[in-house]
Every structure is written in structure tokens, then in C-alpha cells.
XYZ file of C-alpha atoms in Angstrom:
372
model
C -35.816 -35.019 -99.565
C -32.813 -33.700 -97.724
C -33.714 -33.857 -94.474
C -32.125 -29.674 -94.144
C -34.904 -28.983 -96.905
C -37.764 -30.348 -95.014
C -39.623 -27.450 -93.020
C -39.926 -28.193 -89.015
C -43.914 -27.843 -90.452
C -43.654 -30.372 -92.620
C -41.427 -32.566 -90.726
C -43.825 -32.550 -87.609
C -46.517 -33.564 -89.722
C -45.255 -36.809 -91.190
C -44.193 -37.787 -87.755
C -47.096 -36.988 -86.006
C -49.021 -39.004 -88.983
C -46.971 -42.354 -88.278
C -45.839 -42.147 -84.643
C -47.078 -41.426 -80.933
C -45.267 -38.084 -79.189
C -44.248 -40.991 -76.703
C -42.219 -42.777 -79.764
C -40.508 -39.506 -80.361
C -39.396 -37.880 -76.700
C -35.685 -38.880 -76.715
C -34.904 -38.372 -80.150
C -36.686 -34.825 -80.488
C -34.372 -33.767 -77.364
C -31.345 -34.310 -79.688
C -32.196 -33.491 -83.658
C -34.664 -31.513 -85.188
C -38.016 -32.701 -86.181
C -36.551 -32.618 -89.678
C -33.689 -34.431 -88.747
C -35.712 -37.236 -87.032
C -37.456 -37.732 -89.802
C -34.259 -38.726 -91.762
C -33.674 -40.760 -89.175
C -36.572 -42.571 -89.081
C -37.131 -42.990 -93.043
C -33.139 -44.293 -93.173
C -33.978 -46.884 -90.675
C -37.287 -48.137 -91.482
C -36.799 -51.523 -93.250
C -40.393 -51.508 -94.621
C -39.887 -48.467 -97.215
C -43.099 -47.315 -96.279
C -41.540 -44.196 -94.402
C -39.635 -43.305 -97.586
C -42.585 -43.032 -99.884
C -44.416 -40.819 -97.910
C -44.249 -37.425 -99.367
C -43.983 -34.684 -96.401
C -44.571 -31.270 -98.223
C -46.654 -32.936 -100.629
C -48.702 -34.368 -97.802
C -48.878 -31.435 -95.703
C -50.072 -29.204 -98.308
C -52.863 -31.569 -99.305
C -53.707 -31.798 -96.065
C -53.371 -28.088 -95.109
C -56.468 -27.443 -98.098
C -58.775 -29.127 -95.607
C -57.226 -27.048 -92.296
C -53.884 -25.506 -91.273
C -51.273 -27.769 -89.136
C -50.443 -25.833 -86.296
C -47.434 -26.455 -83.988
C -45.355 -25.046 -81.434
C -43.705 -22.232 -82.648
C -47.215 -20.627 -83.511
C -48.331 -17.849 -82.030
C -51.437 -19.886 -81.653
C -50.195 -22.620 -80.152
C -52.123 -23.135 -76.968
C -49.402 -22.185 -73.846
C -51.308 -24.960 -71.464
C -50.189 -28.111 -74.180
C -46.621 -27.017 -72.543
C -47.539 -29.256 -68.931
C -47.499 -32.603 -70.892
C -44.016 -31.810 -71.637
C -42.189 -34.413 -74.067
C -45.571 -36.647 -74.166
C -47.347 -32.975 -75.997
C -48.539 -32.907 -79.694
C -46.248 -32.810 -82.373
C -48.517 -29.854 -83.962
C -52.918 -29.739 -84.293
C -55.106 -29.436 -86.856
C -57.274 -26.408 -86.556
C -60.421 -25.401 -87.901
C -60.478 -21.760 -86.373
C -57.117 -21.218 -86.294
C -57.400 -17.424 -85.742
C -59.462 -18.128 -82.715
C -57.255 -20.949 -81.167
C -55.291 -18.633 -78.322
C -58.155 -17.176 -77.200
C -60.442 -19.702 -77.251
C -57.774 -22.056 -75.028
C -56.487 -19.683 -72.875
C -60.440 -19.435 -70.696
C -60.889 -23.396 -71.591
C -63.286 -25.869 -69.584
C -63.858 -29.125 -70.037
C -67.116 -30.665 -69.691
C -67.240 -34.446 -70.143
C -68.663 -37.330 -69.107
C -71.268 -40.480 -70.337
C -72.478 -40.490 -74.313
C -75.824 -42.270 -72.677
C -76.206 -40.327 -70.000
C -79.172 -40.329 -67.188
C -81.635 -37.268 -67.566
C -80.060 -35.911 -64.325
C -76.650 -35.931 -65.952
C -78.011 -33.999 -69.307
C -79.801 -31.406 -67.491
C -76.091 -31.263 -65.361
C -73.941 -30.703 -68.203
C -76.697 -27.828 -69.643
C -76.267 -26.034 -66.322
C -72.705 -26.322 -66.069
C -71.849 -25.567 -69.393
C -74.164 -22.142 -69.294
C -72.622 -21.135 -65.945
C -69.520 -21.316 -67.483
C -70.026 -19.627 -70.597
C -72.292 -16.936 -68.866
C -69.272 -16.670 -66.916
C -67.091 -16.053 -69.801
C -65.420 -19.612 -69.934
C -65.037 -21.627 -72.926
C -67.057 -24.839 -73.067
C -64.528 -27.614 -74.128
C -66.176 -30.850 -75.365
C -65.862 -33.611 -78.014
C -68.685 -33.425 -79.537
C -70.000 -36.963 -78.880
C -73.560 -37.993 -77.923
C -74.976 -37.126 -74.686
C -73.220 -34.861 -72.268
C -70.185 -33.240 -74.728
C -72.502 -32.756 -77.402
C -75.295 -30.977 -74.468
C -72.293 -28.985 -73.577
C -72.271 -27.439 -76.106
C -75.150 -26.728 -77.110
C -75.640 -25.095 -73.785
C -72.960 -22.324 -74.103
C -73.835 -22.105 -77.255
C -77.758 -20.828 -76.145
C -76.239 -17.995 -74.525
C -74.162 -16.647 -77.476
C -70.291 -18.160 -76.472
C -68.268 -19.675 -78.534
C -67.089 -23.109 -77.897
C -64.233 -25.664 -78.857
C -64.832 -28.704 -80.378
C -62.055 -31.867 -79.573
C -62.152 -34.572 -82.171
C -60.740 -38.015 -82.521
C -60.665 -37.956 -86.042
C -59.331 -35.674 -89.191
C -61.455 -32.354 -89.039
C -62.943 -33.554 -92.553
C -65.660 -34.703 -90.912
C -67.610 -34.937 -87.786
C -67.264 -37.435 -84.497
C -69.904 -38.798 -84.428
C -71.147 -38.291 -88.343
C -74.263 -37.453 -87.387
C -73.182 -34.550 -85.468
C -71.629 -32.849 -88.751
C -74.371 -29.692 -88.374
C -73.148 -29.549 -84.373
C -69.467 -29.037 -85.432
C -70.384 -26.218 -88.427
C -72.344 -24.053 -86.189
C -69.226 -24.658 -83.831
C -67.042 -23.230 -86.530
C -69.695 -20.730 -87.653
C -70.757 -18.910 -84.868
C -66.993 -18.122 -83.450
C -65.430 -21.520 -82.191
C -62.870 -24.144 -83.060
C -62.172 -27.657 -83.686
C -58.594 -29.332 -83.297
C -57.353 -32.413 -83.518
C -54.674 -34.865 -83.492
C -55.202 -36.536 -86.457
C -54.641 -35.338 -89.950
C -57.647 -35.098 -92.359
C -58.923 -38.427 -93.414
C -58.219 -40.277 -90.214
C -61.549 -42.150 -89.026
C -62.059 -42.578 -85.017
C -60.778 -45.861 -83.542
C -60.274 -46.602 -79.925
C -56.491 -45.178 -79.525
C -57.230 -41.852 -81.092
C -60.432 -41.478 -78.717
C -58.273 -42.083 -75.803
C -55.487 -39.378 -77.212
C -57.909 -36.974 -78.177
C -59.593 -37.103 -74.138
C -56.212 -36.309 -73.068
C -55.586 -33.577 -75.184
C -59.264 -32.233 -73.954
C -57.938 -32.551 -70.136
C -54.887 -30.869 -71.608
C -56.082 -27.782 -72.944
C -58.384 -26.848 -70.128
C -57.461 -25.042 -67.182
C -60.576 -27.073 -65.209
C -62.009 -30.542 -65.907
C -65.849 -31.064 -64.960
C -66.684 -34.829 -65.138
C -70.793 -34.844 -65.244
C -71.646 -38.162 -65.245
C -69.217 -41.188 -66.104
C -69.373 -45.208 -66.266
C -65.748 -46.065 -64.943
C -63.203 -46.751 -67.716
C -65.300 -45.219 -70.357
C -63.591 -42.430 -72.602
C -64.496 -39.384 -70.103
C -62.200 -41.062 -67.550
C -59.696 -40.969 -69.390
C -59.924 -37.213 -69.781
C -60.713 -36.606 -65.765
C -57.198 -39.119 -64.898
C -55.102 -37.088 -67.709
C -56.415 -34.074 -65.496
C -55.537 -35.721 -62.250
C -51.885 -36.319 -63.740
C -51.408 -32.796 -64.972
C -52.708 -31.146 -61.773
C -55.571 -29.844 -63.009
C -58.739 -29.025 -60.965
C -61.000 -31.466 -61.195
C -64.717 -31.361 -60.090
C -66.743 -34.401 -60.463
C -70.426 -34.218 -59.924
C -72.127 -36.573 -57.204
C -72.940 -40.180 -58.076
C -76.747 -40.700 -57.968
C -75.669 -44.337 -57.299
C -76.549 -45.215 -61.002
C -73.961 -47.764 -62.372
C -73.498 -44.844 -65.013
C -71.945 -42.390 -62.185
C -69.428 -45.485 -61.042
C -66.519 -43.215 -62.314
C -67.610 -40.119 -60.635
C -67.794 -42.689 -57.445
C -64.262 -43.665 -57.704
C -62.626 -40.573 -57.768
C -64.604 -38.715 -54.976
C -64.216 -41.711 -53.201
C -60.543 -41.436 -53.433
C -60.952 -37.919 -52.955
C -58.831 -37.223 -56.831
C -61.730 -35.106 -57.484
C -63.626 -32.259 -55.830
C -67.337 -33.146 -55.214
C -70.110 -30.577 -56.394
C -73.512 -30.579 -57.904
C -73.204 -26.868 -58.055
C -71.970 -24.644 -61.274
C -70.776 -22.112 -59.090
C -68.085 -23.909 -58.047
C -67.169 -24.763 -61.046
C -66.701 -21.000 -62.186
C -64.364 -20.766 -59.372
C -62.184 -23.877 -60.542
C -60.228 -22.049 -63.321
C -59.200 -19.894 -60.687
C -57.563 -22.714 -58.580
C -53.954 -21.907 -58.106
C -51.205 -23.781 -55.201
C -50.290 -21.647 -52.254
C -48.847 -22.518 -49.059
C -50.576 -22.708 -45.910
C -49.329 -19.586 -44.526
C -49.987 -17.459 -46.995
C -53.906 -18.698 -47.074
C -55.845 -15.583 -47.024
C -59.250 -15.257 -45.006
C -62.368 -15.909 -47.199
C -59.979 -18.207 -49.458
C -61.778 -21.249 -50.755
C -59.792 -24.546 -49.794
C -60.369 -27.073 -52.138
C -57.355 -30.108 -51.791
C -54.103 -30.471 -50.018
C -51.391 -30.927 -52.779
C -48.249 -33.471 -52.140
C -45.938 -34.429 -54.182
C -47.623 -37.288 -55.977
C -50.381 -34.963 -56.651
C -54.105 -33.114 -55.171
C -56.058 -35.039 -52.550
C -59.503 -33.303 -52.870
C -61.610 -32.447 -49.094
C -64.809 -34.184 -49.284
C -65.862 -30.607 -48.675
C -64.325 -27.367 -49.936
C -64.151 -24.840 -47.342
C -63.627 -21.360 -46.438
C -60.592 -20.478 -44.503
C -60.024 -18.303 -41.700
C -56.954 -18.327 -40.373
C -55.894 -17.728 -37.049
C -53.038 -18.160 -34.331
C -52.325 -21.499 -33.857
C -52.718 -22.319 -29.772
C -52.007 -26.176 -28.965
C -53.286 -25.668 -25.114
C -56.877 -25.631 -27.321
C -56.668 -29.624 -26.343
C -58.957 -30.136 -29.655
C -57.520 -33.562 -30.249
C -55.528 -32.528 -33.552
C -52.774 -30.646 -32.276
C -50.714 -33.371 -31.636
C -50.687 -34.073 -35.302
C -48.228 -31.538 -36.403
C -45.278 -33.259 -36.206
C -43.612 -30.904 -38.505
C -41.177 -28.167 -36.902
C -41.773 -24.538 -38.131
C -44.389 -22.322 -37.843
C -48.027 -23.330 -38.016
C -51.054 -22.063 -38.924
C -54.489 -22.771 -38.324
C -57.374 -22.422 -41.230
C -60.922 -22.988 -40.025
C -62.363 -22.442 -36.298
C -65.589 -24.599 -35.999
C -65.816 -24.040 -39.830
C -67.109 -26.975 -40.583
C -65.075 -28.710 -38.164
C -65.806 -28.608 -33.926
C -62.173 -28.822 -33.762
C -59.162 -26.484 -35.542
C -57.230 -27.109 -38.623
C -53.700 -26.810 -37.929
C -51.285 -26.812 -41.008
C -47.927 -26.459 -41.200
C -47.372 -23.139 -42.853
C -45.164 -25.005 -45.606
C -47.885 -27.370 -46.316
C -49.226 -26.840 -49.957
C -53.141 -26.293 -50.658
C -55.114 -26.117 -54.189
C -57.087 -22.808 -52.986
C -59.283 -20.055 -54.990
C -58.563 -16.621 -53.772
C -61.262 -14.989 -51.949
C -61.072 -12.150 -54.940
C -61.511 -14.871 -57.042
C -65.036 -15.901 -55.856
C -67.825 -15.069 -57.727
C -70.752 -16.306 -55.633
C -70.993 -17.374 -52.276
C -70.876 -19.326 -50.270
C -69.834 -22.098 -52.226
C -69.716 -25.295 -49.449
C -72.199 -27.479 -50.054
């Protein structure tokens, strides 16, 4: 087929079926979709591009769910941060529900064999959240996605499912009842991967990415390091999003959580009602910090760097003849501000008024105090 007779739909579709976004960046900034697939069929020496049917293949598809890309109005706006690396298009079950459901969207991830402590974590997380008029975003796996939600879904919310694998089915199979009172009682599922794709270890690792993706806030329960939920908290770390990661309870199974508080890429909290707050997080400079504003990282250019405590700011008059012992660390010319007095420090907390912080508006703040 012609590739001027080939819908952008269609075209999308092949592509995504038989390459990565990755594989396609430089040559979608040139040609249409449709165009690139011409270009690809013409120079694939295997013919296996050329018998692949497009339309054909999109509309058998399209009887199990619709292929939704970027042009929709339903396209979720927050896919638009991974820039060239985002999804060709998603399969949606729920399309009609997609915007809405994305545009309040929390992830809650973490450990399929989770510790008690973690399960009865991601159940109060998850109802905070949805109490709070969040979505619950999870993948539907054993253990703490799967608790999430079933959680929000206790107090009436809807939820949205992630899966690594065509939306025939259910990830894990046994979970197939999970994901149709999902769809039933007002959520969605999306996905990557056409119908008939089965899980495998790459489209796990996408489809945590695309979770981190679509949320505005990523809460990492429980996590063994390099397990699948990592993947989803470090895609969140890349694309700036808030991040909270519960305490470790020094269980090998919280060694991930461990690592990135330790590193302080993460925001440290056993309690929900910071996590309400997260969604809320927005950058602001120093000077424009507002009294009751909840501080949760200084931002630089390579990314957040999370307080081992978030705290309140008060601002106030900076005065280096204070003689606290920080002072001298402005090194910066300009005007400076300070943000705490004996709150929690002894000392100040001079910033440069340029300096950039990850806050949450004191209008923004549900329930306090929120330091732990």
C-alpha cells in the first residue's frame, strides 16, 4: 500500500508492533508515520515488513480495543515529557474514560511478594488517594499493584490498570476477574502492546515506564532493588516526577526503597498524607517560597535531590551577622532568602532566591502537619 494511503492510525500501529519509539525518534522528526513505514518496508531485506498488512491488522486488532494515539482527544497530555522516546499510540480498554482517568493519576508500585507491612502500605496509600480523589495507577501484578487496587476500588474510585501484554487478556492470567471489574466499575486498561502479545521481560520494563509516565506522582511501597517497580520509580526520577518511597524496614525486600532515600532521589514517608500532597508538587524558586509551603527537594539541573525531611517554610530576612555557621555558604551574588528559623534546623536556611525547590503550596495542603 501506497504509503499516502496508509492512515497516520494505521501507520503508527505497524510500527509500534515491530519497533521501539527509540528505533523511530530521528526518522519521525522528518516523514510521517506513514511515510516511515515505506521506508522501513522498502529497506527491510527480510520481506517480513512487506507482508504485514497495516489496515488489515489494525482493524483486527481494533475488534479487541481501539488504538489510540496522539492526535486523540484522549491522548493522555503527561505521555508529552518523554518526548521522542513516547508511545507511538495505546491500546485502550476504556477509551472514553482515558483523559480523565490520567489527568488525577498515581502510581502505586512496588514488590509482587511483598512483606505484610508493605500490603497493608499499599491498602492505605491507595485509599488515601482515591478518598482523595486520585486515580490509583497500578499493573495489576501480584502483591502490592494488584492491593492497590483493590484498595481504591473499596471506596468506590475508579482505577487504571497498566499491562505488559495485549489487553486480550490479563497480567498475570489469574488476575483476569481483577482487570474486568477494573473495566466494569469505571476504569481503564492501556497498553503498549497490541492484542495477542504475551508478557516477556522487555515489555514489563516498557510498560513500568509508561506507568511512571502517566502519573503525576510515583509511590514506591516496598521494592527489592532492580526488580520491575524500580524501573517505574527511576523512569519517575528521569521525568521529574515526585517520587515518595516508603521507609525500608531493613528487609532485603525494601533494598530499593533503601537506595533511593539513601541517595535522597526519593522523598521518605510512611504517611498517605503526604502522598495526597505529591500531585500537587510543582518547581518554584526560592524567593517566591510562600510561608506554610511544604519543601520537599532542591531541583538542579541534573534533576530533584529529595531532604531527608520535608519541611515547612517560613521565610524570613536573611541576616548573615546571625553567625549560625551556614551563612558563609552562599557564595552566590543576588538576593537571598532564608526558609526555616529553628524549623527543624538550630541554625537558618539561607537560599539563594534563584535557587529552584520541588515545593507544595501551602493551599495545596490537605492535612497537617505533614513532617514526620
Amino acid at each position: 500500500m501506497p504509503a499516502h494511503a496508509l492512515s497516520e492510525r494505521a501507520a503508527r500501529a505497524a510500527l509500534a508492533a515491530h519497533f521501539t519509539p527509540g528505533q523511530l525518534a530521528a526518522d519521525l522528526t522528518e516523514y510521517t508515520p506513514a511515510e516511515v513505514w515505506d521506508r522501513r518496508v522498502r529497506s527491510d531485506g527480510s520481506g517480513l515488513l512487506a507482508s504485514y498488512r497495516p489496515s488489515e491488522e489494525l482493524a483486527q486488532a481494533e475488534l479487541t480495543c481501539p488504538f489510540v494515539i496522539p492526535s486523540d482527544e484522549e491522548w493522555p497530555t503527561a505521555l508529552a515529557d518523554l518526548g521522542p522516546a513516547g508511545p507511538l499510540g495505546l491500546w485502550v480498554r476504556g477509551r472514553e474514560r482515558l483523559a480523565r482517568l490520567t489527568d488525577s493519576a498515581v502510581a502505586v508500585t512496588g514488590n509482587r511478594a511483598p512483606t505484610e507491612q508493605a500490603v497493608t502500605r499499599a491498602h492505605d496509600f491507595a485509599t488515601a488517594l482515591a478518598e482523595a480523589g486520585h486515580t490509583v495507577t497500578a499493573t495489576l501484578a501480584y502483591g502490592v499493584d494488584s492491593t492497590a487496587h483493590q484498595a481504591a476500588a473499596e471506596t468506590g474510585r475508579a482505577t487504571l490498570a497498566v499491562l505488559p501484554r495485549g489487553l486480550d487478556g490479563a497480567h498475570p492470567h489469574a488476575h483476569a476477574p481483577l482487570l474486568r471489574s477494573i473495566l466494569d466499575n469505571g476504569g481503564a486498561a492501556v497498553s503498549l502492546y497490541r492484542p495477542g502479545t504475551a508478557a516477556s521481560g522487555a515489555t514489563l520494563k516498557a510498560s513500568a515506564a509508561l506507568l511512571a509516565a502517566l502519573a503525576r506522582a510515583v509511590i514506591l511501597v516496598e521494592a527489592l532493588d532492580h526488580v520491575v517497580a524500580m524501573h517505574a520509580a527511576e523512569t519517575a526520577v528521569d521525568l521529574h516526577r515526585p517520587l515518595l518511597a516508603a521507609p525500608a524496614t531493613g528487609d532485603v525486600r525494601s533494598s530499593g526503597n533503601a537506595r533511593l532515600i539513601d541517595k535522597q532521589l526519593a522523598v521518605n514517608s510512611p504517611d498517605p498524607h503526604l502522598a495526597l500532597a505529591l500531585p500537587h508538587a510543582r518547581v518554584a524558586r526560592a524567593g517566591d517560597v510562600a510561608d506554610g509551603d511544604l519543601l520537599l527537594a532542591a531541583v538542579g539541573k541534573d534533576g530533584a535531590d529529595y531532604f531527608n525531611t520535608p519541611y515547612t517554610a517560613h521565610p524570613e530576612p536573611f541576616d548573615p551577622s546571625c553567625k549560625c555557621g551556614v551563612c558563609c555558604l552562599i557564595t552566590k551574588p543576588g538576593e537571598v532568602v532564608v526558609l526555616s528559623q529553628g524549623d527543624p534546623w538550630e541554625s537558618c536556611d539561607p537560599w539563594p532566591a534563584d535557587d529552584r525547590l520541588l515545593i507544595v503550596s501551602a493551599q495545596r495542603l490537605t492535612d497537617r502537619p505533614l513532617e514526620e
